[in-house]
PDB file of N, CA and C in Angstrom:
ATOM      1  N   MET A   1     147.060  59.325 134.815  1.00 80.00           N
ATOM      2  CA  MET A   1     147.671  60.600 134.496  1.00 80.00           C
ATOM      3  C   MET A   1     147.008  61.695 135.341  1.00 80.00           C
ATOM      4  N   ALA A   2     147.830  62.536 135.946  1.00 82.00           N
ATOM      5  CA  ALA A   2     147.321  63.606 136.810  1.00 82.00           C
ATOM      6  C   ALA A   2     146.654  64.689 135.973  1.00 82.00           C
ATOM      7  N   PRO A   3     145.585  65.284 136.500  1.00 85.00           N
ATOM      8  CA  PRO A   3     144.928  66.366 135.759  1.00 85.00           C
ATOM      9  C   PRO A   3     145.839  67.583 135.655  1.00 85.00           C
ATOM     10  N   GLN A   4     145.701  68.318 134.568  1.00 86.00           N
ATOM     11  CA  GLN A   4     146.482  69.536 134.363  1.00 86.00           C
ATOM     12  C   GLN A   4     145.978  70.617 135.317  1.00 86.00           C
ATOM     13  N   PRO A   5     146.895  71.358 135.942  1.00 85.00           N
ATOM     14  CA  PRO A   5     146.444  72.460 136.803  1.00 85.00           C
ATOM     15  C   PRO A   5     145.757  73.534 135.966  1.00 85.00           C
ATOM     16  N   LYS A   6     144.741  74.153 136.565  1.00 87.00           N
ATOM     17  CA  LYS A   6     144.021  75.223 135.870  1.00 87.00           C
ATOM     18  C   LYS A   6     144.896  76.463 135.797  1.00 87.00           C
ATOM     19  N   LYS A   7     144.778  77.175 134.688  1.00 88.00           N
ATOM     20  CA  LYS A   7     145.492  78.443 134.561  1.00 88.00           C
ATOM     21  C   LYS A   7     144.819  79.468 135.462  1.00 88.00           C
ATOM     22  N   VAL A   8     145.622  80.260 136.122  1.00 86.00           N
ATOM     23  CA  VAL A   8     145.123  81.305 137.003  1.00 86.00           C
ATOM     24  C   VAL A   8     145.101  82.612 136.234  1.00 86.00           C
ATOM     25  N   ALA A   9     143.971  83.294 136.279  1.00 88.00           N
ATOM     26  CA  ALA A   9     143.874  84.606 135.636  1.00 88.00           C
ATOM     27  C   ALA A   9     144.563  85.633 136.527  1.00 88.00           C
ATOM     28  N   ILE A  10     145.468  86.383 135.948  1.00 88.00           N
ATOM     29  CA  ILE A  10     146.190  87.407 136.694  1.00 88.00           C
ATOM     30  C   ILE A  10     145.762  88.768 136.179  1.00 88.00           C
ATOM     31  N   ASP A  11     145.270  89.594 137.086  1.00 89.00           N
ATOM     32  CA  ASP A  11     144.855  90.950 136.735  1.00 89.00           C
ATOM     33  C   ASP A  11     146.091  91.847 136.748  1.00 89.00           C
ATOM     34  N   GLN A  12     146.590  92.188 135.588  1.00 91.00           N
ATOM     35  CA  GLN A  12     147.795  93.003 135.465  1.00 91.00           C
ATOM     36  C   GLN A  12     147.568  94.458 135.873  1.00 91.00           C
ATOM     37  N   THR A  13     146.316  94.851 136.103  1.00 94.00           N
ATOM     38  CA  THR A  13     146.023  96.228 136.502  1.00 94.00           C
ATOM     39  C   THR A  13     145.746  96.338 137.996  1.00 94.00           C
ATOM     40  N   ALA A  14     145.819  95.235 138.721  1.00 87.00           N
ATOM     41  CA  ALA A  14     145.532  95.247 140.158  1.00 87.00           C
ATOM     42  C   ALA A  14     146.540  96.124 140.895  1.00 87.00           C
ATOM     43  N   GLN A  15     146.077  96.733 141.969  1.00 85.00           N
ATOM     44  CA  GLN A  15     146.936  97.594 142.773  1.00 85.00           C
ATOM     45  C   GLN A  15     146.790  97.217 144.240  1.00 85.00           C
ATOM     46  N   ALA A  16     147.828  97.495 144.997  1.00 82.00           N
ATOM     47  CA  ALA A  16     147.797  97.240 146.438  1.00 82.00           C
ATOM     48  C   ALA A  16     148.544  98.355 147.147  1.00 82.00           C
ATOM     49  N   ILE A  17     148.055  98.697 148.307  1.00 80.00           N
ATOM     50  CA  ILE A  17     148.744  99.641 149.180  1.00 80.00           C
ATOM     51  C   ILE A  17     149.349  98.811 150.299  1.00 80.00           C
ATOM     52  N   VAL A  18     150.623  99.040 150.577  1.00 80.00           N
ATOM     53  CA  VAL A  18     151.305  98.266 151.604  1.00 80.00           C
ATOM     54  C   VAL A  18     151.704  99.193 152.742  1.00 80.00           C
ATOM     55  N   PHE A  19     151.267  98.845 153.937  1.00 80.00           N
ATOM     56  CA  PHE A  19     151.704  99.545 155.138  1.00 80.00           C
ATOM     57  C   PHE A  19     152.841  98.728 155.728  1.00 80.00           C
ATOM     58  N   GLY A  20     153.963  99.359 155.988  1.00 80.00           N
ATOM     59  CA  GLY A  20     155.098  98.634 156.558  1.00 80.00           C
ATOM     60  C   GLY A  20     155.584  99.326 157.822  1.00 80.00           C
ATOM     61  N   TYR A  21     155.761  98.551 158.844  1.00 81.00           N
ATOM     62  CA  TYR A  21     156.261  99.065 160.114  1.00 81.00           C
ATOM     63  C   TYR A  21     157.426  98.194 160.551  1.00 81.00           C
ATOM     64  N   HIS A  22     158.403  98.810 161.184  1.00 86.00           N
ATOM     65  CA  HIS A  22     159.535  98.050 161.691  1.00 86.00           C
ATOM     66  C   HIS A  22     159.212  97.433 163.044  1.00 86.00           C
ATOM     67  N   ARG A  23     158.481  98.209 163.857  1.00 89.00           N
ATOM     68  CA  ARG A  23     158.202  97.711 165.211  1.00 89.00           C
ATOM     69  C   ARG A  23     156.859  98.209 165.712  1.00 89.00           C
ATOM     70  N   PHE A  24     156.238  97.359 166.516  1.00 90.00           N
ATOM     71  CA  PHE A  24     155.071  97.751 167.291  1.00 90.00           C
ATOM     72  C   PHE A  24     155.582  98.026 168.702  1.00 90.00           C
ATOM     73  N   VAL A  25     155.318  99.220 169.198  1.00 94.00           N
ATOM     74  CA  VAL A  25     155.838  99.628 170.509  1.00 94.00           C
ATOM     75  C   VAL A  25     154.732 100.295 171.312  1.00 94.00           C
ATOM     76  N   ASN A  26     154.915 100.330 172.627  1.00 95.00           N
ATOM     77  CA  ASN A  26     153.942 101.010 173.484  1.00 95.00           C
ATOM     78  C   ASN A  26     154.182 102.511 173.522  1.00 95.00           C
ATOM     79  N   GLN A  27     155.432 102.930 173.326  1.00 96.00           N
ATOM     80  CA  GLN A  27     155.760 104.355 173.293  1.00 96.00           C
ATOM     81  C   GLN A  27     156.589 104.620 172.038  1.00 96.00           C
ATOM     82  N   VAL A  28     156.034 105.412 171.134  1.00 95.00           N
ATOM     83  CA  VAL A  28     156.687 105.685 169.847  1.00 95.00           C
ATOM     84  C   VAL A  28     157.794 106.718 170.023  1.00 95.00           C
ATOM     85  N   HIS A  29     158.984 106.363 169.566  1.00 96.00           N
ATOM     86  CA  HIS A  29     160.112 107.300 169.532  1.00 96.00           C
ATOM     87  C   HIS A  29     160.457 107.671 168.093  1.00 96.00           C
ATOM     88  N   ARG A  30     160.150 106.765 167.157  1.00 93.00           N
ATOM     89  CA  ARG A  30     160.432 106.977 165.742  1.00 93.00           C
ATOM     90  C   ARG A  30     159.141 106.796 164.951  1.00 93.00           C
ATOM     91  N   PRO A  31     158.339 107.849 164.779  1.00 90.00           N
ATOM     92  CA  PRO A  31     157.054 107.697 164.092  1.00 90.00           C
ATOM     93  C   PRO A  31     157.172 107.278 162.627  1.00 90.00           C
ATOM     94  N   ASP A  32     158.362 107.384 162.056  1.00 90.00           N
ATOM     95  CA  ASP A  32     158.541 106.946 160.671  1.00 90.00           C
ATOM     96  C   ASP A  32     158.661 105.429 160.558  1.00 90.00           C
ATOM     97  N   THR A  33     158.947 104.746 161.669  1.00 90.00           N
ATOM     98  CA  THR A  33     159.112 103.287 161.615  1.00 90.00           C
ATOM     99  C   THR A  33     158.373 102.535 162.712  1.00 90.00           C
ATOM    100  N   GLU A  34     157.776 103.243 163.652  1.00 93.00           N
ATOM    101  CA  GLU A  34     157.122 102.587 164.787  1.00 93.00           C
ATOM    102  C   GLU A  34     155.654 102.991 164.878  1.00 93.00           C
ATOM    103  N   ILE A  35     154.871 102.113 165.487  1.00 93.00           N
ATOM    104  CA  ILE A  35     153.454 102.394 165.702  1.00 93.00           C
ATOM    105  C   ILE A  35     153.010 101.617 166.937  1.00 93.00           C
ATOM    106  N   THR A  36     152.058 102.174 167.661  1.00 95.00           N
ATOM    107  CA  THR A  36     151.511 101.437 168.801  1.00 95.00           C
ATOM    108  C   THR A  36     150.495 100.422 168.294  1.00 95.00           C
ATOM    109  N   PRO A  37     150.293  99.348 169.033  1.00 92.00           N
ATOM    110  CA  PRO A  37     149.270  98.383 168.629  1.00 92.00           C
ATOM    111  C   PRO A  37     147.886  99.029 168.505  1.00 92.00           C
ATOM    112  N   GLN A  38     147.579  99.967 169.390  1.00 94.00           N
ATOM    113  CA  GLN A  38     146.279 100.636 169.344  1.00 94.00           C
ATOM    114  C   GLN A  38     146.121 101.467 168.074  1.00 94.00           C
ATOM    115  N   ALA A  39     147.164 102.204 167.693  1.00 94.00           N
ATOM    116  CA  ALA A  39     147.102 103.019 166.472  1.00 94.00           C
ATOM    117  C   ALA A  39     146.986 102.125 165.241  1.00 94.00           C
ATOM    118  N   PHE A  40     147.685 100.997 165.258  1.00 89.00           N
ATOM    119  CA  PHE A  40     147.603 100.054 164.145  1.00 89.00           C
ATOM    120  C   PHE A  40     146.183  99.517 164.010  1.00 89.00           C
ATOM    121  N   GLU A  41     145.583  99.127 165.126  1.00 89.00           N
ATOM    122  CA  GLU A  41     144.204  98.634 165.096  1.00 89.00           C
ATOM    123  C   GLU A  41     143.253  99.706 164.570  1.00 89.00           C
ATOM    124  N   GLN A  42     143.463 100.963 164.974  1.00 93.00           N
ATOM    125  CA  GLN A  42     142.620 102.058 164.481  1.00 93.00           C
ATOM    126  C   GLN A  42     142.775 102.225 162.973  1.00 93.00           C
ATOM    127  N   GLN A  43     143.996 102.142 162.471  1.00 90.00           N
ATOM    128  CA  GLN A  43     144.220 102.258 161.030  1.00 90.00           C
ATOM    129  C   GLN A  43     143.519 101.136 160.276  1.00 90.00           C
ATOM    130  N   MET A  44     143.653  99.919 160.771  1.00 86.00           N
ATOM    131  CA  MET A  44     143.019  98.779 160.104  1.00 86.00           C
ATOM    132  C   MET A  44     141.496  98.892 160.145  1.00 86.00           C
ATOM    133  N   GLN A  45     140.945  99.376 161.267  1.00 89.00           N
ATOM    134  CA  GLN A  45     139.500  99.537 161.376  1.00 89.00           C
ATOM    135  C   GLN A  45     139.010 100.615 160.415  1.00 89.00           C
ATOM    136  N   GLU A  46     139.752 101.699 160.279  1.00 92.00           N
ATOM    137  CA  GLU A  46     139.363 102.770 159.356  1.00 92.00           C
ATOM    138  C   GLU A  46     139.353 102.264 157.916  1.00 92.00           C
ATOM    139  N   LEU A  47     140.342 101.469 157.540  1.00 88.00           N
ATOM    140  CA  LEU A  47     140.351 100.891 156.197  1.00 88.00           C
ATOM    141  C   LEU A  47     139.130 100.002 155.992  1.00 88.00           C
ATOM    142  N   LYS A  48     138.833  99.181 156.977  1.00 87.00           N
ATOM    143  CA  LYS A  48     137.668  98.295 156.888  1.00 87.00           C
ATOM    144  C   LYS A  48     136.381  99.105 156.789  1.00 87.00           C
ATOM    145  N   ASN A  49     136.277 100.180 157.592  1.00 93.00           N
ATOM    146  CA  ASN A  49     135.087 101.038 157.561  1.00 93.00           C
ATOM    147  C   ASN A  49     134.874 101.663 156.188  1.00 93.00           C
ATOM    148  N   ARG A  50     135.955 101.894 155.464  1.00 93.00           N
ATOM    149  CA  ARG A  50     135.871 102.491 154.124  1.00 93.00           C
ATOM    150  C   ARG A  50     135.707 101.445 153.028  1.00 93.00           C
ATOM    151  N   GLY A  51     135.583 100.184 153.441  1.00 91.00           N
ATOM    152  CA  GLY A  51     135.367  99.119 152.466  1.00 91.00           C
ATOM    153  C   GLY A  51     136.626  98.641 151.772  1.00 91.00           C
ATOM    154  N   ILE A  52     137.777  98.970 152.344  1.00 86.00           N
ATOM    155  CA  ILE A  52     139.047  98.560 151.761  1.00 86.00           C
ATOM    156  C   ILE A  52     139.430  97.207 152.350  1.00 86.00           C
ATOM    157  N   THR A  53     139.712  96.246 151.494  1.00 82.00           N
ATOM    158  CA  THR A  53     140.078  94.911 151.955  1.00 82.00           C
ATOM    159  C   THR A  53     141.439  94.946 152.629  1.00 82.00           C
ATOM    160  N   VAL A  54     141.504  94.373 153.815  1.00 78.00           N
ATOM    161  CA  VAL A  54     142.749  94.298 154.575  1.00 78.00           C
ATOM    162  C   VAL A  54     143.183  92.843 154.635  1.00 78.00           C
ATOM    163  N   ILE A  55     144.423  92.600 154.252  1.00 74.00           N
ATOM    164  CA  ILE A  55     144.989  91.256 154.330  1.00 74.00           C
ATOM    165  C   ILE A  55     146.044  91.297 155.427  1.00 74.00           C
ATOM    166  N   ALA A  56     145.706  90.793 156.583  1.00 64.00           N
ATOM    167  CA  ALA A  56     146.625  90.869 157.718  1.00 64.00           C
ATOM    168  C   ALA A  56     146.896  89.516 158.349  1.00 64.00           C
ATOM    169  N   ARG A  57     146.243  88.493 157.895  1.00 58.00           N
ATOM    170  CA  ARG A  57     146.390  87.186 158.538  1.00 58.00           C
ATOM    171  C   ARG A  57     147.812  86.677 158.543  1.00 58.00           C
ATOM    172  N   PHE A  58     148.561  86.965 157.498  1.00 55.00           N
ATOM    173  CA  PHE A  58     149.929  86.465 157.438  1.00 55.00           C
ATOM    174  C   PHE A  58     150.798  87.068 158.527  1.00 55.00           C
ATOM    175  N   LEU A  59     150.336  88.155 159.138  1.00 56.00           N
ATOM    176  CA  LEU A  59     151.066  88.774 160.234  1.00 56.00           C
ATOM    177  C   LEU A  59     150.695  88.167 161.577  1.00 56.00           C
ATOM    178  N   GLY A  60     149.729  87.268 161.567  1.00 56.00           N
ATOM    179  CA  GLY A  60     149.239  86.738 162.826  1.00 56.00           C
ATOM    180  C   GLY A  60     148.212  87.655 163.455  1.00 56.00           C
ATOM    181  N   VAL A  61     147.689  88.589 162.672  1.00 55.00           N
ATOM    182  CA  VAL A  61     146.699  89.542 163.158  1.00 55.00           C
ATOM    183  C   VAL A  61     145.351  89.166 162.578  1.00 55.00           C
ATOM    184  N   GLU A  62     144.350  89.080 163.406  1.00 54.00           N
ATOM    185  CA  GLU A  62     142.994  88.807 162.937  1.00 54.00           C
ATOM    186  C   GLU A  62     142.272  90.133 162.751  1.00 54.00           C
ATOM    187  N   THR A  63     141.663  90.345 161.608  1.00 51.00           N
ATOM    188  CA  THR A  63     140.852  91.540 161.406  1.00 51.00           C
ATOM    189  C   THR A  63     139.439  91.238 161.860  1.00 51.00           C
ATOM    190  N   ARG A  64     138.805  92.216 162.440  1.00 52.00           N
ATOM    191  CA  ARG A  64     137.452  92.020 162.974  1.00 52.00           C
ATOM    192  C   ARG A  64     136.418  92.509 162.017  1.00 52.00           C
TER     193      ARG A  64
END
């Protein structure tokens, strides 16, 4: 008989901030939906510098 899976504790008070961009571009024409790769890296570094956990691996982006 297979072992029963462990119950996962879910924190119902957890919060997340989501940054969403439509496109990464070298020249921004629509700042409401576009960002340069350099500006994105700066934003992610600033979050890291402030101790905010960044989850970016699913995007194919490695955080340093």
